[in-house]
Coordinates of C-alpha atoms in Angstrom, one line a residue:
X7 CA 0.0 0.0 0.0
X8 CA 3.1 2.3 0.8
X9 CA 4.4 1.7 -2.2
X10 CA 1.1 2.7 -3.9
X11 CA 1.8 6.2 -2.5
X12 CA 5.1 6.6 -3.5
X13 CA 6.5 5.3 0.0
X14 CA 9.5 3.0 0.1
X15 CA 9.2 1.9 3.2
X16 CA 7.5 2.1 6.5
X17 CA 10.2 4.7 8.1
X18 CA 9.6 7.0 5.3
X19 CA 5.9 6.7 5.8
X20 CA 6.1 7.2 9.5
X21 CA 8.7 10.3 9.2
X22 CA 6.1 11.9 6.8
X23 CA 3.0 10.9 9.5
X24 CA 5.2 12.6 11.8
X25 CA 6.0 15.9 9.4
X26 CA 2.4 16.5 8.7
X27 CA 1.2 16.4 12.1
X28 CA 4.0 19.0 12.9
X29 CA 2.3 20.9 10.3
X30 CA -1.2 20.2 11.4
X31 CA 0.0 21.1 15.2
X32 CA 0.3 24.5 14.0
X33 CA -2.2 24.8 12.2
X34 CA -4.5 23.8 15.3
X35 CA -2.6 26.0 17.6
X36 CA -2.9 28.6 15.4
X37 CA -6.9 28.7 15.6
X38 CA -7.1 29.0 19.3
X39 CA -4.6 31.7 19.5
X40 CA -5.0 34.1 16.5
X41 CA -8.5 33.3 16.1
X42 CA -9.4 34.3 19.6
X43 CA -8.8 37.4 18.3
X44 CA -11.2 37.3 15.8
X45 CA -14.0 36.5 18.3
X46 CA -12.9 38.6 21.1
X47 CA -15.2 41.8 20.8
X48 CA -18.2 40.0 19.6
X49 CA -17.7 37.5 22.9
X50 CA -16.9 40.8 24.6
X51 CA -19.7 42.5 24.3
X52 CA -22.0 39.9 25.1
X53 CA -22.9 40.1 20.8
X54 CA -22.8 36.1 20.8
X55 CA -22.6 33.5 24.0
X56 CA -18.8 32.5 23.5
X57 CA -19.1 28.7 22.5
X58 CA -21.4 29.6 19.8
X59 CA -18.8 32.6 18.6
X60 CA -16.2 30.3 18.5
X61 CA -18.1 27.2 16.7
X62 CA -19.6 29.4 13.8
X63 CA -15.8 31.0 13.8
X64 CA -14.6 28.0 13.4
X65 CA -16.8 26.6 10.7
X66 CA -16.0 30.5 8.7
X67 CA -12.5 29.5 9.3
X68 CA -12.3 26.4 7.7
X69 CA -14.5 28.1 4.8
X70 CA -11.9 30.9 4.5
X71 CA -8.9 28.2 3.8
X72 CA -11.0 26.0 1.5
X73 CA -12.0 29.1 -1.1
X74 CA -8.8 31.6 0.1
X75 CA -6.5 30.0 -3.1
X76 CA -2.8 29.7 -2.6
X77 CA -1.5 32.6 -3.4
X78 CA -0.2 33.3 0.6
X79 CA 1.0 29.7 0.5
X80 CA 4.0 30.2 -1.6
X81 CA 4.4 34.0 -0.6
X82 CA 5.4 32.5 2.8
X83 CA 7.2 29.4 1.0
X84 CA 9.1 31.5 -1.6
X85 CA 10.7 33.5 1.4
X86 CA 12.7 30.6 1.0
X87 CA 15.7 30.6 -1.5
X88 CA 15.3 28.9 -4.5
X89 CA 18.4 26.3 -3.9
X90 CA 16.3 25.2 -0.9
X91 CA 13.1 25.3 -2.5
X92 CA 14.3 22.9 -5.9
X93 CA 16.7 20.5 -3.0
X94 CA 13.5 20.0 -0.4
X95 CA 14.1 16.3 -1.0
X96 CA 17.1 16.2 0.6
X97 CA 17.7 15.9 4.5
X98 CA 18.5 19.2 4.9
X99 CA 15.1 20.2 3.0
X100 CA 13.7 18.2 5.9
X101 CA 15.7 19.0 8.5
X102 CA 14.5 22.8 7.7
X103 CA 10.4 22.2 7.5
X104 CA 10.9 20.5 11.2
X105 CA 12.7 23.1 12.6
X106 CA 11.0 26.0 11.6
X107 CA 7.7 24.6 12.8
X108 CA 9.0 23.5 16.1
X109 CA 10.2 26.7 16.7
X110 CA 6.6 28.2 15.5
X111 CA 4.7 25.7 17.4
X112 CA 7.0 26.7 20.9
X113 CA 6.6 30.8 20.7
X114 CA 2.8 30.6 20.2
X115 CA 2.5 28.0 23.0
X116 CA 4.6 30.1 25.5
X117 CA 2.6 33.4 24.4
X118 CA -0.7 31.9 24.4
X119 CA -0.2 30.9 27.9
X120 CA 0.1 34.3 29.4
X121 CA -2.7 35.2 27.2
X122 CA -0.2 37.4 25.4
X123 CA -2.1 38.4 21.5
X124 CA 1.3 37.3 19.6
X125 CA 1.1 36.8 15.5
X126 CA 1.7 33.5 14.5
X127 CA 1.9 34.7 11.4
X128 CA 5.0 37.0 12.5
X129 CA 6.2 33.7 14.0
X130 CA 6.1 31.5 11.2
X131 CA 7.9 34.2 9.2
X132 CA 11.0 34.5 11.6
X133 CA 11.2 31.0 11.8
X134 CA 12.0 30.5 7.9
X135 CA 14.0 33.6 8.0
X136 CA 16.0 31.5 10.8
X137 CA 16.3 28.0 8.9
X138 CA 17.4 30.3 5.7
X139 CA 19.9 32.5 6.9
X140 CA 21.4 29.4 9.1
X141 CA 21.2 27.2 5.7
X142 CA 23.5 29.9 4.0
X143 CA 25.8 30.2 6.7
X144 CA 25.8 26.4 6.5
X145 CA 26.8 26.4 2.9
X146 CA 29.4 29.4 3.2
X147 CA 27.4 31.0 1.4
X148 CA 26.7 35.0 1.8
X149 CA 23.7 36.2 3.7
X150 CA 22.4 37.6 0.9
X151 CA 21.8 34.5 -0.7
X152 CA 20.2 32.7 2.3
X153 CA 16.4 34.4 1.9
X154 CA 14.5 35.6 -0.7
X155 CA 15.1 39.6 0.6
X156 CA 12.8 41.2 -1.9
X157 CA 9.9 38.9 -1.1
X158 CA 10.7 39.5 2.4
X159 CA 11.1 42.8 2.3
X160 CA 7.0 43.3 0.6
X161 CA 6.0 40.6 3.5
X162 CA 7.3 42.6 6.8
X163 CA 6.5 46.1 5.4
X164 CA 2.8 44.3 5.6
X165 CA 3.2 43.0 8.7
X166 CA 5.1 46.7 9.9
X167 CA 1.8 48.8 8.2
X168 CA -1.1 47.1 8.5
X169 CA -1.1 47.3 12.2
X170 CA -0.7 50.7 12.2
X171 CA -3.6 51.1 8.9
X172 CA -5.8 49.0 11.6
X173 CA -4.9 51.7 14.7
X174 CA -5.6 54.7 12.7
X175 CA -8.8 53.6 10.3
X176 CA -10.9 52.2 13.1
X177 CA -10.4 55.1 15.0
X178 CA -11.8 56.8 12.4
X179 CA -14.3 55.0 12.1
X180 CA -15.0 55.1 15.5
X181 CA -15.3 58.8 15.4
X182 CA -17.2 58.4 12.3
X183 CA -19.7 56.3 14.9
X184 CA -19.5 58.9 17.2
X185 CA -20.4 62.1 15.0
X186 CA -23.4 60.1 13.7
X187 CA -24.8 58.9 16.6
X188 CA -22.9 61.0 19.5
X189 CA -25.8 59.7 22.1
X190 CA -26.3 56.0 20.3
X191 CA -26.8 53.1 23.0
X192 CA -24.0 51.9 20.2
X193 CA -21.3 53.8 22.2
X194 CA -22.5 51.8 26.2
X195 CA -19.7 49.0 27.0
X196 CA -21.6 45.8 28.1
X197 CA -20.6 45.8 31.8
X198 CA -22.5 49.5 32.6
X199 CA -25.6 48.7 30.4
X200 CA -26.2 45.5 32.2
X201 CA -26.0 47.3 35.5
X202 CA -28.1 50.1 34.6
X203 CA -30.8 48.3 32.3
X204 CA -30.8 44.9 32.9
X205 CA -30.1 44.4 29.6
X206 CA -26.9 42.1 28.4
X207 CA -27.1 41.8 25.0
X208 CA -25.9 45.1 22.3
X209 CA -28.8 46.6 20.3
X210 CA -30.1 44.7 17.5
X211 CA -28.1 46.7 14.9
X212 CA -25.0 46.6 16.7
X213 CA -25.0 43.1 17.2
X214 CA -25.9 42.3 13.8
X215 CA -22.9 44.3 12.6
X216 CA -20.3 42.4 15.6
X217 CA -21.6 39.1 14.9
X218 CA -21.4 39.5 10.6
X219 CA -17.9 41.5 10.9
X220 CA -16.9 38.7 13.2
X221 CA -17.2 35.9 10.8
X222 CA -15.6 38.1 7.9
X223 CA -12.3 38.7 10.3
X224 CA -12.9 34.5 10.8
X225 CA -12.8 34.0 7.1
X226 CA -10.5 36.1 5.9
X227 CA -8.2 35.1 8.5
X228 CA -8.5 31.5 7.6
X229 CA -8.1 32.5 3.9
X230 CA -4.6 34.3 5.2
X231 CA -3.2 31.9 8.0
X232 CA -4.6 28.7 6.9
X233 CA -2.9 29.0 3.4
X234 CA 0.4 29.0 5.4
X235 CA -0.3 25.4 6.3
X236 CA -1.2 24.8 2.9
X237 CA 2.2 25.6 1.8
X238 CA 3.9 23.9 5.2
X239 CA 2.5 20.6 3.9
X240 CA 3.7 20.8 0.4
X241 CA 6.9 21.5 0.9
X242 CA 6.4 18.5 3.1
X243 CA 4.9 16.3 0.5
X244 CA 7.6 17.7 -1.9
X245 CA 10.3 16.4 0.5
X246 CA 8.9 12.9 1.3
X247 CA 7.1 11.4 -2.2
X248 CA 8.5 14.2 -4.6
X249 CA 7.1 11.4 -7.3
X250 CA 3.3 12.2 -5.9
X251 CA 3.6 15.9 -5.6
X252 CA 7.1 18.0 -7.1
X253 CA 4.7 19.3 -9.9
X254 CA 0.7 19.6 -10.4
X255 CA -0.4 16.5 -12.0
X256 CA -3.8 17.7 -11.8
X257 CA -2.8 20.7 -14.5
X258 CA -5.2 21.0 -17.3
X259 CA -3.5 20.3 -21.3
X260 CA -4.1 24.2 -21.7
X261 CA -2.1 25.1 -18.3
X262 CA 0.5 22.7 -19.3
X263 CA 0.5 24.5 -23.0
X264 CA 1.0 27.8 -21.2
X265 CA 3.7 26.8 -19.1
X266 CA 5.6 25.6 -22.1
X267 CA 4.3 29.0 -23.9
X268 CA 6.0 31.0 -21.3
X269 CA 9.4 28.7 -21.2
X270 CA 9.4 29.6 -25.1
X271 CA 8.5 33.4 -24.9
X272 CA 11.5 33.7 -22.1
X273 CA 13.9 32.0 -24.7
X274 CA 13.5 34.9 -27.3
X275 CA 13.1 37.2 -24.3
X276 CA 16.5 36.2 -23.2
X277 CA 18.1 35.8 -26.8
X278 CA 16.7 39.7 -27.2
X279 CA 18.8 40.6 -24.8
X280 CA 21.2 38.1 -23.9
X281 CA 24.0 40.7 -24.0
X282 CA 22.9 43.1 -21.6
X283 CA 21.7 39.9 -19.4
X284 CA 25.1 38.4 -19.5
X285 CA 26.9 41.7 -18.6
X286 CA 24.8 42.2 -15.5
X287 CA 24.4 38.7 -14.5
X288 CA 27.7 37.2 -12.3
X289 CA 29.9 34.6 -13.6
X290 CA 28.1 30.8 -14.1
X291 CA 29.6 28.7 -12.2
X292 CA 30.0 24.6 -12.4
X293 CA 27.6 23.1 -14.9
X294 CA 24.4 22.2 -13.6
X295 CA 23.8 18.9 -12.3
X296 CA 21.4 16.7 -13.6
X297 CA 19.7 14.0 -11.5
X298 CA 19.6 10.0 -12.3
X299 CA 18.6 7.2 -10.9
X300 CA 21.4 6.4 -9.4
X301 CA 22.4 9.5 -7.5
X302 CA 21.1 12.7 -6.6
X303 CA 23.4 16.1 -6.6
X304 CA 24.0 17.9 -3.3
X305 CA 23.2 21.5 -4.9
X306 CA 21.5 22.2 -8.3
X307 CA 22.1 25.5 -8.6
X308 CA 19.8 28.2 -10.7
X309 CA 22.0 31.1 -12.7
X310 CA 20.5 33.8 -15.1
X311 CA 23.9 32.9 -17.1
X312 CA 22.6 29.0 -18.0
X313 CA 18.9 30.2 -18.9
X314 CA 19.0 29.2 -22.2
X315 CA 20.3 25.9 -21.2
X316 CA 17.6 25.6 -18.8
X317 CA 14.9 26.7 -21.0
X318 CA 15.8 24.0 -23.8
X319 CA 16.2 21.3 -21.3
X320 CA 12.4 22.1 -19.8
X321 CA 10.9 22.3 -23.3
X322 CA 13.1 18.7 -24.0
X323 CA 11.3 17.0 -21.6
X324 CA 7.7 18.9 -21.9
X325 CA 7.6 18.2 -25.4
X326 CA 4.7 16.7 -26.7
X327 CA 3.4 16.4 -22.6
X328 CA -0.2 17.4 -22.3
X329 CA -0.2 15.8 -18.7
X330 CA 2.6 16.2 -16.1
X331 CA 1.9 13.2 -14.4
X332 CA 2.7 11.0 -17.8
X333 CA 6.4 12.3 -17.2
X334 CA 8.3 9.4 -15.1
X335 CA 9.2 10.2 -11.6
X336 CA 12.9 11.6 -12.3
X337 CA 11.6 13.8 -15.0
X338 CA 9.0 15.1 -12.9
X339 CA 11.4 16.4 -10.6
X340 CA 13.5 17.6 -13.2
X341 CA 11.0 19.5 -14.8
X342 CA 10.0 21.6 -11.5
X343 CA 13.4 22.0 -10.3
X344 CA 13.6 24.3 -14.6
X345 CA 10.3 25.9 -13.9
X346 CA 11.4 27.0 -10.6
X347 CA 14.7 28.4 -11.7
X348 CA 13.4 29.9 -14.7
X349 CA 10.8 31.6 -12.1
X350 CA 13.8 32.8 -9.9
X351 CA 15.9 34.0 -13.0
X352 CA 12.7 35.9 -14.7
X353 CA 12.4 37.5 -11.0
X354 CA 16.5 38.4 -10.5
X355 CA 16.0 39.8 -14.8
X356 CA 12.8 42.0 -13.5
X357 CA 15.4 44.1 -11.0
X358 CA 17.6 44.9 -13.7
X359 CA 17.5 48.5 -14.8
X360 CA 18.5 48.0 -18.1
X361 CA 15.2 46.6 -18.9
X362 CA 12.4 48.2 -19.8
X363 CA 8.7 48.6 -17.5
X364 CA 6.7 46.9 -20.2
X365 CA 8.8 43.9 -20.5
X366 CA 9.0 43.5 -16.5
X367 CA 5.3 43.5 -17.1
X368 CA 5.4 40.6 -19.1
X369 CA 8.0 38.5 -17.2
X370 CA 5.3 38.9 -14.5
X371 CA 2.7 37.4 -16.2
X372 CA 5.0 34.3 -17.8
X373 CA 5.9 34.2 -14.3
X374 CA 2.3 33.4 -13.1
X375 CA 2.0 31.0 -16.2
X376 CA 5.0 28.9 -15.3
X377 CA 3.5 28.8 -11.3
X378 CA 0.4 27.1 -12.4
X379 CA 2.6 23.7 -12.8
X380 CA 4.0 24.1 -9.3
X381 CA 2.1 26.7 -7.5
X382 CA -0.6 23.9 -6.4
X383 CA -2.5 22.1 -3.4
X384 CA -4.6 18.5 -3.7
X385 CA -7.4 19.0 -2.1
X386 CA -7.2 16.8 1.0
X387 CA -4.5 18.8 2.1
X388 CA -6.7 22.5 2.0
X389 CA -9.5 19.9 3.7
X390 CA -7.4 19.1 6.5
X391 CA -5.4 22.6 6.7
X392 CA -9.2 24.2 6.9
X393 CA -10.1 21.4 9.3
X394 CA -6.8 21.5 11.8
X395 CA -7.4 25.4 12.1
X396 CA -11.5 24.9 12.6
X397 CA -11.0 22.8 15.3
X398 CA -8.6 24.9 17.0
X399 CA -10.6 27.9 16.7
X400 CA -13.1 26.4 19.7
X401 CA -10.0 25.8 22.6
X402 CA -8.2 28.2 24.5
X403 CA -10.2 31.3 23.3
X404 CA -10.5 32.8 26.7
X405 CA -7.5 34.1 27.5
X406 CA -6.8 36.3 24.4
X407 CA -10.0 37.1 24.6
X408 CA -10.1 38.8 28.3
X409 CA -6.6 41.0 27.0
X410 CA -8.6 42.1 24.1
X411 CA -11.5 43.4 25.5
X412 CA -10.1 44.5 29.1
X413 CA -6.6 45.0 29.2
X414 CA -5.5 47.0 26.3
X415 CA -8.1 50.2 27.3
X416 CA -8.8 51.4 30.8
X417 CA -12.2 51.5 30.4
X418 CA -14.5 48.2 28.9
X419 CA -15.2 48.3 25.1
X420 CA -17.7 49.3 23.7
X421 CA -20.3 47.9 21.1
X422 CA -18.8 51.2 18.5
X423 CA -15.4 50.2 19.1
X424 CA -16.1 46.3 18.8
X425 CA -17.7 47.1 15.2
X426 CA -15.2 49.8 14.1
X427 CA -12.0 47.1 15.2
X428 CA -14.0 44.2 13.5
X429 CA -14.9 45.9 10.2
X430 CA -11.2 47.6 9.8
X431 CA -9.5 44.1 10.5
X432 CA -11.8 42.3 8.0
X433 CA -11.1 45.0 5.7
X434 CA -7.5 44.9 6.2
X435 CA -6.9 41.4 5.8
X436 CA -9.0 41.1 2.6
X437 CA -7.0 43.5 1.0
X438 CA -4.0 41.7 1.8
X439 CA -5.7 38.3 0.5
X440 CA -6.3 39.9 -2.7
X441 CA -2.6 40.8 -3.4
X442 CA -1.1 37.5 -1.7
X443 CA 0.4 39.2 1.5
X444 CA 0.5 37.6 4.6
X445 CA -0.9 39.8 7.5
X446 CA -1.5 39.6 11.6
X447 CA -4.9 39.3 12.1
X448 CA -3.7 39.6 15.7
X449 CA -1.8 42.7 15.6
X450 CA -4.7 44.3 12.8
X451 CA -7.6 43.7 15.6
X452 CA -5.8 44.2 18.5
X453 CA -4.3 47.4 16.9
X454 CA -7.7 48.2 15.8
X455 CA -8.7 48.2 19.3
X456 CA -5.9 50.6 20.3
X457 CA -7.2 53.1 18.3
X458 CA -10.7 53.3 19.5
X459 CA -9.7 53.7 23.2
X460 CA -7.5 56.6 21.6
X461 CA -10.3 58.4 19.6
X462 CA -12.6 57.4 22.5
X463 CA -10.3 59.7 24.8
X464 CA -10.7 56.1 27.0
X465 CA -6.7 56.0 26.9
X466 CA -5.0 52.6 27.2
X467 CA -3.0 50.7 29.6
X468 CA -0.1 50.8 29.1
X469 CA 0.8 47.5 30.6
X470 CA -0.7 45.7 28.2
X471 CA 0.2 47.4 25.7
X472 CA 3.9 47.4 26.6
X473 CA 3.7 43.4 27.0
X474 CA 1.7 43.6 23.1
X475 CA 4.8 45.7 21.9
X476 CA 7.6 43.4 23.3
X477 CA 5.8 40.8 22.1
X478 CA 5.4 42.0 18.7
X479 CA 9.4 43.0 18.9
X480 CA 10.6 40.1 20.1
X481 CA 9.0 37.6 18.2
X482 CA 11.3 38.0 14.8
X483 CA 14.1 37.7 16.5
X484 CA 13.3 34.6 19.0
X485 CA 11.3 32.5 16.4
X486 CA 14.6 33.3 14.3
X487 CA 17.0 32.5 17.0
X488 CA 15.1 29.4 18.0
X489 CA 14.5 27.5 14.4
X490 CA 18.7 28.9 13.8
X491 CA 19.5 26.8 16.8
X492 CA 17.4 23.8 16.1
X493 CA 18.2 23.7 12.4
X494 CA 22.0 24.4 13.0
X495 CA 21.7 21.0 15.6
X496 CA 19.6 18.7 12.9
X497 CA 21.9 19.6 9.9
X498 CA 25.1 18.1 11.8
X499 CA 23.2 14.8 11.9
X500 CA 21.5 14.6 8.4

């Protein structure tokens, strides 16, 4: 049956078993501690009785990853250098997807437990910045060459800004609230109205808007963070049957046409200007190596100097293919180690000044038509990426919960600012879906909050806030240090 799967043998089988509940571990952890956040203000203010908050959270949650795509997926993977990426079948390709997510797994558990509203998704980030720059150092390679910098780059000025886009727009909308309705029951926190009425629940309206706002934050945050898994597990699946899963099997005979479209465009793209190319692009180095059957290369290295080489070998073994999966195993991997260096070296060509804005245009778009052969997720594994983060969304909710709605203002929240957080953080996230950006749904609400209790002239404490902030600053540089360490140990054994 193992060797149905593409399994060898029962210790292969086991070690991936073992991978993908690493992977699925996060995922879980992940729902009760950034999706608390997304239920905080509506269990708050009394909007919805918590265990039904956090069930219907859950079920938009696993919604959000099953129709969020996979764009986010690689955005996180591709943080990753290429050399790493085309290699993930090796042991340090391994050794690499288990460190990182131990280190993940161990800063959210430690910040959960003092109810602490970290990101996971700032977590996750810092660990593959870890295992990447640790990989180079490895290799003697420069720093430079350990992480994908200009991906990275686009991904923590997302996480840096849309904290402080959720602070400032919800406290305009917030005062928006406020001019509208100055004397709305909108503006009572839950605490006071019950004394004074006898009444627990938030107006009908204002409910309404906490409890729909609520489920958007839930959905597009599984959309955002569960797509992370999603690209976890591949690179996973990539590493243990790389016959099963290096390349999308399930591409249509028109996708494949178009990869090979794009491969051929990119030829006479290159030939246009291979002069200019080969005067800014550094010095080949050893021929590429080509794997067989009866060994596998330590490095297989991807240069702008051997595109043309690469580009004939891809179209060699695509010719006449209107299926992926009728290529044999070897090819297979072959053919998705060229498509991911001709990826990389249309990315490295798009920097160059000496080419023109139109023609970085359309690298972009062959870029997105060579991704559709390796840009991909089966569907069991979005089923049990949506599934993992579902079910985590309905343990351990309370404690983020009480820091949200108590401890970041002095005074309770109110049913205005519950909406005006909510609606900004689903917002914000969205927007970051649609251009593939990974985001804090943690940091976005809790921000959010923040800024009504400013424009509410309710001040905050600054406590919490202080413990938020170190939080926020340390966890780059510990989920780093922590996946350096562990994958700096693992590689002197693999």
């Amino acid at each position: 049956m193992l060797e149905s799967l593409g399994i060898p043998s029962i210790w292969l089988g086991l070690g991936l078993a073992l991978a993908l509940l690493f992977v699925l571990a996060f995922e879980f952890i992940n729902g009760f501690h950034d999706t608390a956040n997304a239920v905080a203000t509506v269990i708050y203010t009394r909007a919805m009785s918590p265990y039904r908050a956090v069930i219907l959270s859950g079920i938009f949650n696993f919604l959000g990853v099953l129709l969020g795509g996979v764009g986010v997926a690689y955005a996180i993977v591709h943080l990753l250098p290429v050399e790493l990426l085309i290699n993930v079948n090796t042991g340090k390709g391994l050794a690499m997807v288990f460190s990182l997510l131990a280190a993940a797994i161990a800063w959210n558990i430690g910040t959960w437990f003092f109810g602490i509203p970290a990101s996971s998704s700032h977590t996750l980030i810092g660990a593959i910045l870890g295992v990447g720059i640790t990989n180079a150092l490895l290799n003697e390679l420069s720093v430079a060459e350990g992480i994908n910098w200009h991906k990275a780059a686009d991904i923590v000025m997302s996480l840096i800004f849309s904290p402080l886009i959720g602070f400032f727009i919800a406290g305009f909308v917030l005062l928006a609230l406020k001019r509208w309705r100055p004397r709305g029951k909108m503006h009572s926190a839950p605490e006071p109205r019950a004394d004074s009425s006898k009444i627990k629940k938030p107006p009908f309206w204002n409910r309404l808007v906490l409890v729909l706002s609520a489920m958007a934050v839930s959905f597009v945050h599984g959309s955002n963070d569960g797509q992370k898994g999603i690209g976890l597990i591949m690179l996973v699946l990539i590493g243990f049957v790389p016959a099963q899963y290096v390349v999308n099997m399930g591409a249509s005979p028109l996708q494949v046409e178009r990869a090979r479209d794009a491969a051929m465009h990119m030829q006479r793209f290159y030939q246009r200007h291979q002069d200019q190319l080969s005067a800014a692009a550094p010095k080949a180095r050893p021929p590429i190596l080509q794997e067989t059957s009866s060994s596998t290369p330590e490095r297989f290295r991807c240069e702008i100097a051997r595109t043309e080489e690469t580009i004939q070998s891809l179209l060699k073994n695509m010719n006449g293919i209107e299926n992926l999966g009728a290529l044999d195993a070897e090819k297979r991997v072959q053919v998705r180690r060229e498509l991911l260096c001709l990826d990389d070296m249309a990315r490295q060509i798009g920097k160059l000044t000496s080419v023109a804005p139109t023609e970085k245009a359309d690298l972009a778009r062959l870029r997105k038509d060579l991704a559709v052969a390796t840009e991909y997720a089966p569907v069991w594994v979005i089923f049990a990426v949506a599934l993992a983060l579902g079910l985590g969304t309905v343990v351990g909710w309370k404690r983020v919960v009480v820091t949200v709605g108590e401890r970041i203002g002095k005074q309770g929240m109110t049913y205005a600012q519950g909406m005006s957080a909510q609606i900004t953080a689903a917002l914000a996230i969205g927007v970051a879906n649609l251009y593939s950006l990974p985001v804090s749904t943690t940091h976005v609400l809790s921000s959010g909050v923040a800024g009504t209790m400013i424009a509410n002239r309710s001040g905050v404490q600054a406590g919490t806030v202080r413990t938020i902030l170190i939080a926020w600053i340390l966890t780059f540089p510990a989920s780093m240090l922590l996946s350096a360490i562990l994958f700096w140990l693992v590689a002197q054994v693999v």
